[in-house]
Amino acid sequence: MPPTPRPETPQARYRRVVREVLQARGRLCECCGVPARHVHHIIPCSVSGIASELVFDPANLIVICNDCHMLMHPLIRRPSWTKAAKGRGIALNR
Ligand SMILES: [Zn+2]
Ligand SMILES: [Zn+2]
């Protein structure tokens, strides 16, 4: 009897899905077309739940560049925008 392969960990499975998605779609940002190496969840893990099949579903993933990715994540974006604006002496009050 062949040895049973060890079950894939969720982390390994996710890395594999990301690799496959990047390979299949050509490593270009699906928003703006520049070379990209990020993968973004359309329905975020925080909504679907970390154990959800959506986390591993290529249909729920888009290849995205760093710039576009920042726009998808207001919490990542805000501190850097605020900092950039401060550097120019502009107050962001809106
Ligand atoms: Zn982009
Ligand atoms: Zn993302």
mmCIF file with all atom_site columns, C-alpha atoms and ligand atoms in Angstrom:
data_model
loop_
_atom_site.group_PDB
_atom_site.id
_atom_site.type_symbol
_atom_site.label_atom_id
_atom_site.label_alt_id
_atom_site.label_comp_id
_atom_site.label_asym_id
_atom_site.label_entity_id
_atom_site.label_seq_id
_atom_site.pdbx_PDB_ins_code
_atom_site.Cartn_x
_atom_site.Cartn_y
_atom_site.Cartn_z
_atom_site.occupancy
_atom_site.B_iso_or_equiv
_atom_site.pdbx_formal_charge
_atom_site.auth_seq_id
_atom_site.auth_comp_id
_atom_site.auth_asym_id
_atom_site.auth_atom_id
_atom_site.pdbx_PDB_model_num
ATOM   1  C  CA . MET A 1 1  ? 0.000   0.000  0.000   1.00 0.00 ? 1  MET A CA 1
ATOM   2  C  CA . PRO A 1 2  ? 1.456   3.415  -0.888  1.00 0.00 ? 2  PRO A CA 1
ATOM   3  C  CA . PRO A 1 3  ? 1.948   5.759  2.059   1.00 0.00 ? 3  PRO A CA 1
ATOM   4  C  CA . THR A 1 4  ? -0.923  8.196  2.517   1.00 0.00 ? 4  THR A CA 1
ATOM   5  C  CA . PRO A 1 5  ? 0.304   11.709 1.695   1.00 0.00 ? 5  PRO A CA 1
ATOM   6  C  CA . ARG A 1 6  ? 0.134   14.109 4.591   1.00 0.00 ? 6  ARG A CA 1
ATOM   7  C  CA . PRO A 1 7  ? -2.896  16.379 4.363   1.00 0.00 ? 7  PRO A CA 1
ATOM   8  C  CA . GLU A 1 8  ? -2.010  19.807 2.962   1.00 0.00 ? 8  GLU A CA 1
ATOM   9  C  CA . THR A 1 9  ? -2.056  22.585 5.551   1.00 0.00 ? 9  THR A CA 1
ATOM   10 C  CA . PRO A 1 10 ? -4.297  25.586 4.790   1.00 0.00 ? 10 PRO A CA 1
ATOM   11 C  CA . GLN A 1 11 ? -1.149  27.721 4.455   1.00 0.00 ? 11 GLN A CA 1
ATOM   12 C  CA . ALA A 1 12 ? 0.416   25.354 1.913   1.00 0.00 ? 12 ALA A CA 1
ATOM   13 C  CA . ARG A 1 13 ? -2.847  25.093 0.059   1.00 0.00 ? 13 ARG A CA 1
ATOM   14 C  CA . TYR A 1 14 ? -3.177  28.890 -0.132  1.00 0.00 ? 14 TYR A CA 1
ATOM   15 C  CA . ARG A 1 15 ? 0.411   29.294 -1.368  1.00 0.00 ? 15 ARG A CA 1
ATOM   16 C  CA . ARG A 1 16 ? -0.281  26.710 -4.055  1.00 0.00 ? 16 ARG A CA 1
ATOM   17 C  CA . VAL A 1 17 ? -3.494  28.447 -5.165  1.00 0.00 ? 17 VAL A CA 1
ATOM   18 C  CA . VAL A 1 18 ? -1.678  31.814 -5.316  1.00 0.00 ? 18 VAL A CA 1
ATOM   19 C  CA . ARG A 1 19 ? 1.116   30.286 -7.399  1.00 0.00 ? 19 ARG A CA 1
ATOM   20 C  CA . GLU A 1 20 ? -1.382  28.723 -9.776  1.00 0.00 ? 20 GLU A CA 1
ATOM   21 C  CA . VAL A 1 21 ? -3.385  31.928 -10.141 1.00 0.00 ? 21 VAL A CA 1
ATOM   22 C  CA . LEU A 1 22 ? -0.228  33.999 -10.803 1.00 0.00 ? 22 LEU A CA 1
ATOM   23 C  CA . GLN A 1 23 ? 0.973   31.492 -13.365 1.00 0.00 ? 23 GLN A CA 1
ATOM   24 C  CA . ALA A 1 24 ? -2.364  31.133 -15.137 1.00 0.00 ? 24 ALA A CA 1
ATOM   25 C  CA . ARG A 1 25 ? -2.986  34.892 -15.391 1.00 0.00 ? 25 ARG A CA 1
ATOM   26 C  CA . GLY A 1 26 ? 0.517   35.976 -16.319 1.00 0.00 ? 26 GLY A CA 1
ATOM   27 C  CA . ARG A 1 27 ? 1.556   38.012 -13.261 1.00 0.00 ? 27 ARG A CA 1
ATOM   28 C  CA . LEU A 1 28 ? -0.021  41.207 -14.515 1.00 0.00 ? 28 LEU A CA 1
ATOM   29 C  CA . CYS A 1 29 ? -2.277  43.464 -12.489 1.00 0.00 ? 29 CYS A CA 1
ATOM   30 C  CA . GLU A 1 30 ? -5.874  42.717 -13.436 1.00 0.00 ? 30 GLU A CA 1
ATOM   31 C  CA . CYS A 1 31 ? -6.767  46.333 -12.672 1.00 0.00 ? 31 CYS A CA 1
ATOM   32 C  CA . CYS A 1 32 ? -4.114  48.313 -14.540 1.00 0.00 ? 32 CYS A CA 1
ATOM   33 C  CA . GLY A 1 33 ? -1.950  45.765 -16.405 1.00 0.00 ? 33 GLY A CA 1
ATOM   34 C  CA . VAL A 1 34 ? 1.451   46.423 -14.849 1.00 0.00 ? 34 VAL A CA 1
ATOM   35 C  CA . PRO A 1 35 ? 3.600   43.527 -13.563 1.00 0.00 ? 35 PRO A CA 1
ATOM   36 C  CA . ALA A 1 36 ? 2.130   42.382 -10.280 1.00 0.00 ? 36 ALA A CA 1
ATOM   37 C  CA . ARG A 1 37 ? 2.854   39.825 -7.628  1.00 0.00 ? 37 ARG A CA 1
ATOM   38 C  CA . HIS A 1 38 ? 0.077   40.376 -5.129  1.00 0.00 ? 38 HIS A CA 1
ATOM   39 C  CA . VAL A 1 39 ? -3.124  38.426 -4.970  1.00 0.00 ? 39 VAL A CA 1
ATOM   40 C  CA . HIS A 1 40 ? -6.180  40.034 -3.454  1.00 0.00 ? 40 HIS A CA 1
ATOM   41 C  CA . HIS A 1 41 ? -9.361  38.462 -2.087  1.00 0.00 ? 41 HIS A CA 1
ATOM   42 C  CA . ILE A 1 42 ? -12.440 40.016 -3.660  1.00 0.00 ? 42 ILE A CA 1
ATOM   43 C  CA . ILE A 1 43 ? -14.474 38.831 -0.699  1.00 0.00 ? 43 ILE A CA 1
ATOM   44 C  CA . PRO A 1 44 ? -12.005 39.359 2.158   1.00 0.00 ? 44 PRO A CA 1
ATOM   45 C  CA . CYS A 1 45 ? -11.119 36.612 4.621   1.00 0.00 ? 45 CYS A CA 1
ATOM   46 C  CA . SER A 1 46 ? -12.497 38.852 7.359   1.00 0.00 ? 46 SER A CA 1
ATOM   47 C  CA . VAL A 1 47 ? -15.935 38.493 5.723   1.00 0.00 ? 47 VAL A CA 1
ATOM   48 C  CA . SER A 1 48 ? -15.806 34.932 4.401   1.00 0.00 ? 48 SER A CA 1
ATOM   49 C  CA . GLY A 1 49 ? -14.013 33.512 7.439   1.00 0.00 ? 49 GLY A CA 1
ATOM   50 C  CA . ILE A 1 50 ? -10.466 32.197 7.297   1.00 0.00 ? 50 ILE A CA 1
ATOM   51 C  CA . ALA A 1 51 ? -11.578 28.561 6.907   1.00 0.00 ? 51 ALA A CA 1
ATOM   52 C  CA . SER A 1 52 ? -14.009 29.323 4.081   1.00 0.00 ? 52 SER A CA 1
ATOM   53 C  CA . GLU A 1 53 ? -13.544 27.715 0.674   1.00 0.00 ? 53 GLU A CA 1
ATOM   54 C  CA . LEU A 1 54 ? -13.701 31.264 -0.745  1.00 0.00 ? 54 LEU A CA 1
ATOM   55 C  CA . VAL A 1 55 ? -10.214 31.869 0.651   1.00 0.00 ? 55 VAL A CA 1
ATOM   56 C  CA . PHE A 1 56 ? -8.874  29.232 -1.754  1.00 0.00 ? 56 PHE A CA 1
ATOM   57 C  CA . ASP A 1 57 ? -11.213 29.879 -4.682  1.00 0.00 ? 57 ASP A CA 1
ATOM   58 C  CA . PRO A 1 58 ? -9.380  31.326 -7.724  1.00 0.00 ? 58 PRO A CA 1
ATOM   59 C  CA . ALA A 1 59 ? -12.624 33.061 -8.703  1.00 0.00 ? 59 ALA A CA 1
ATOM   60 C  CA . ASN A 1 60 ? -12.360 35.046 -5.491  1.00 0.00 ? 60 ASN A CA 1
ATOM   61 C  CA . LEU A 1 61 ? -8.755  36.094 -6.183  1.00 0.00 ? 61 LEU A CA 1
ATOM   62 C  CA . ILE A 1 62 ? -7.411  38.829 -8.409  1.00 0.00 ? 62 ILE A CA 1
ATOM   63 C  CA . VAL A 1 63 ? -3.802  39.460 -9.366  1.00 0.00 ? 63 VAL A CA 1
ATOM   64 C  CA . ILE A 1 64 ? -3.032  43.017 -8.411  1.00 0.00 ? 64 ILE A CA 1
ATOM   65 C  CA . CYS A 1 65 ? -0.077  45.417 -8.264  1.00 0.00 ? 65 CYS A CA 1
ATOM   66 C  CA . ASN A 1 66 ? 1.016   47.101 -5.078  1.00 0.00 ? 66 ASN A CA 1
ATOM   67 C  CA . ASP A 1 67 ? -0.567  50.451 -5.980  1.00 0.00 ? 67 ASP A CA 1
ATOM   68 C  CA . CYS A 1 68 ? -3.970  49.020 -6.816  1.00 0.00 ? 68 CYS A CA 1
ATOM   69 C  CA . HIS A 1 69 ? -3.782  46.785 -3.772  1.00 0.00 ? 69 HIS A CA 1
ATOM   70 C  CA . MET A 1 70 ? -3.344  49.795 -1.513  1.00 0.00 ? 70 MET A CA 1
ATOM   71 C  CA . LEU A 1 71 ? -6.548  51.231 -2.932  1.00 0.00 ? 71 LEU A CA 1
ATOM   72 C  CA . MET A 1 72 ? -8.393  48.059 -1.979  1.00 0.00 ? 72 MET A CA 1
ATOM   73 C  CA . HIS A 1 73 ? -7.379  48.361 1.657   1.00 0.00 ? 73 HIS A CA 1
ATOM   74 C  CA . PRO A 1 74 ? -8.441  51.644 3.231   1.00 0.00 ? 74 PRO A CA 1
ATOM   75 C  CA . LEU A 1 75 ? -6.745  50.685 6.493   1.00 0.00 ? 75 LEU A CA 1
ATOM   76 C  CA . ILE A 1 76 ? -3.385  50.199 4.781   1.00 0.00 ? 76 ILE A CA 1
ATOM   77 C  CA . ARG A 1 77 ? -3.865  53.258 2.616   1.00 0.00 ? 77 ARG A CA 1
ATOM   78 C  CA . ARG A 1 78 ? -4.835  55.836 5.167   1.00 0.00 ? 78 ARG A CA 1
ATOM   79 C  CA . PRO A 1 79 ? -1.664  56.185 7.205   1.00 0.00 ? 79 PRO A CA 1
ATOM   80 C  CA . SER A 1 80 ? 0.539   56.634 4.131   1.00 0.00 ? 80 SER A CA 1
ATOM   81 C  CA . TRP A 1 81 ? -1.837  59.122 2.514   1.00 0.00 ? 81 TRP A CA 1
ATOM   82 C  CA . THR A 1 82 ? -2.066  61.103 5.714   1.00 0.00 ? 82 THR A CA 1
ATOM   83 C  CA . LYS A 1 83 ? 1.710   61.136 5.982   1.00 0.00 ? 83 LYS A CA 1
ATOM   84 C  CA . ALA A 1 84 ? 2.182   62.196 2.345   1.00 0.00 ? 84 ALA A CA 1
ATOM   85 C  CA . ALA A 1 85 ? -0.337  64.997 2.764   1.00 0.00 ? 85 ALA A CA 1
ATOM   86 C  CA . LYS A 1 86 ? 1.387   66.219 5.923   1.00 0.00 ? 86 LYS A CA 1
ATOM   87 C  CA . GLY A 1 87 ? 4.683   66.356 4.054   1.00 0.00 ? 87 GLY A CA 1
ATOM   88 C  CA . ARG A 1 88 ? 3.133   68.833 1.621   1.00 0.00 ? 88 ARG A CA 1
ATOM   89 C  CA . GLY A 1 89 ? 1.497   70.864 4.350   1.00 0.00 ? 89 GLY A CA 1
ATOM   90 C  CA . ILE A 1 90 ? -1.990  69.871 3.238   1.00 0.00 ? 90 ILE A CA 1
ATOM   91 C  CA . ALA A 1 91 ? -4.593  69.012 5.832   1.00 0.00 ? 91 ALA A CA 1
ATOM   92 C  CA . LEU A 1 92 ? -6.940  66.161 5.004   1.00 0.00 ? 92 LEU A CA 1
ATOM   93 C  CA . ASN A 1 93 ? -10.196 67.147 6.659   1.00 0.00 ? 93 ASN A CA 1
ATOM   94 C  CA . ARG A 1 94 ? -12.637 65.376 4.418   1.00 0.00 ? 94 ARG A CA 1
HETATM 95 ZN ZN . ZN  B 2 .  ? -2.532  47.821 -10.716 1.00 0.00 ? 1  ZN  B ZN 1
HETATM 96 ZN ZN . ZN  B 2 .  ? -5.841  42.476 -0.552  1.00 0.00 ? 2  ZN  B ZN 1
#
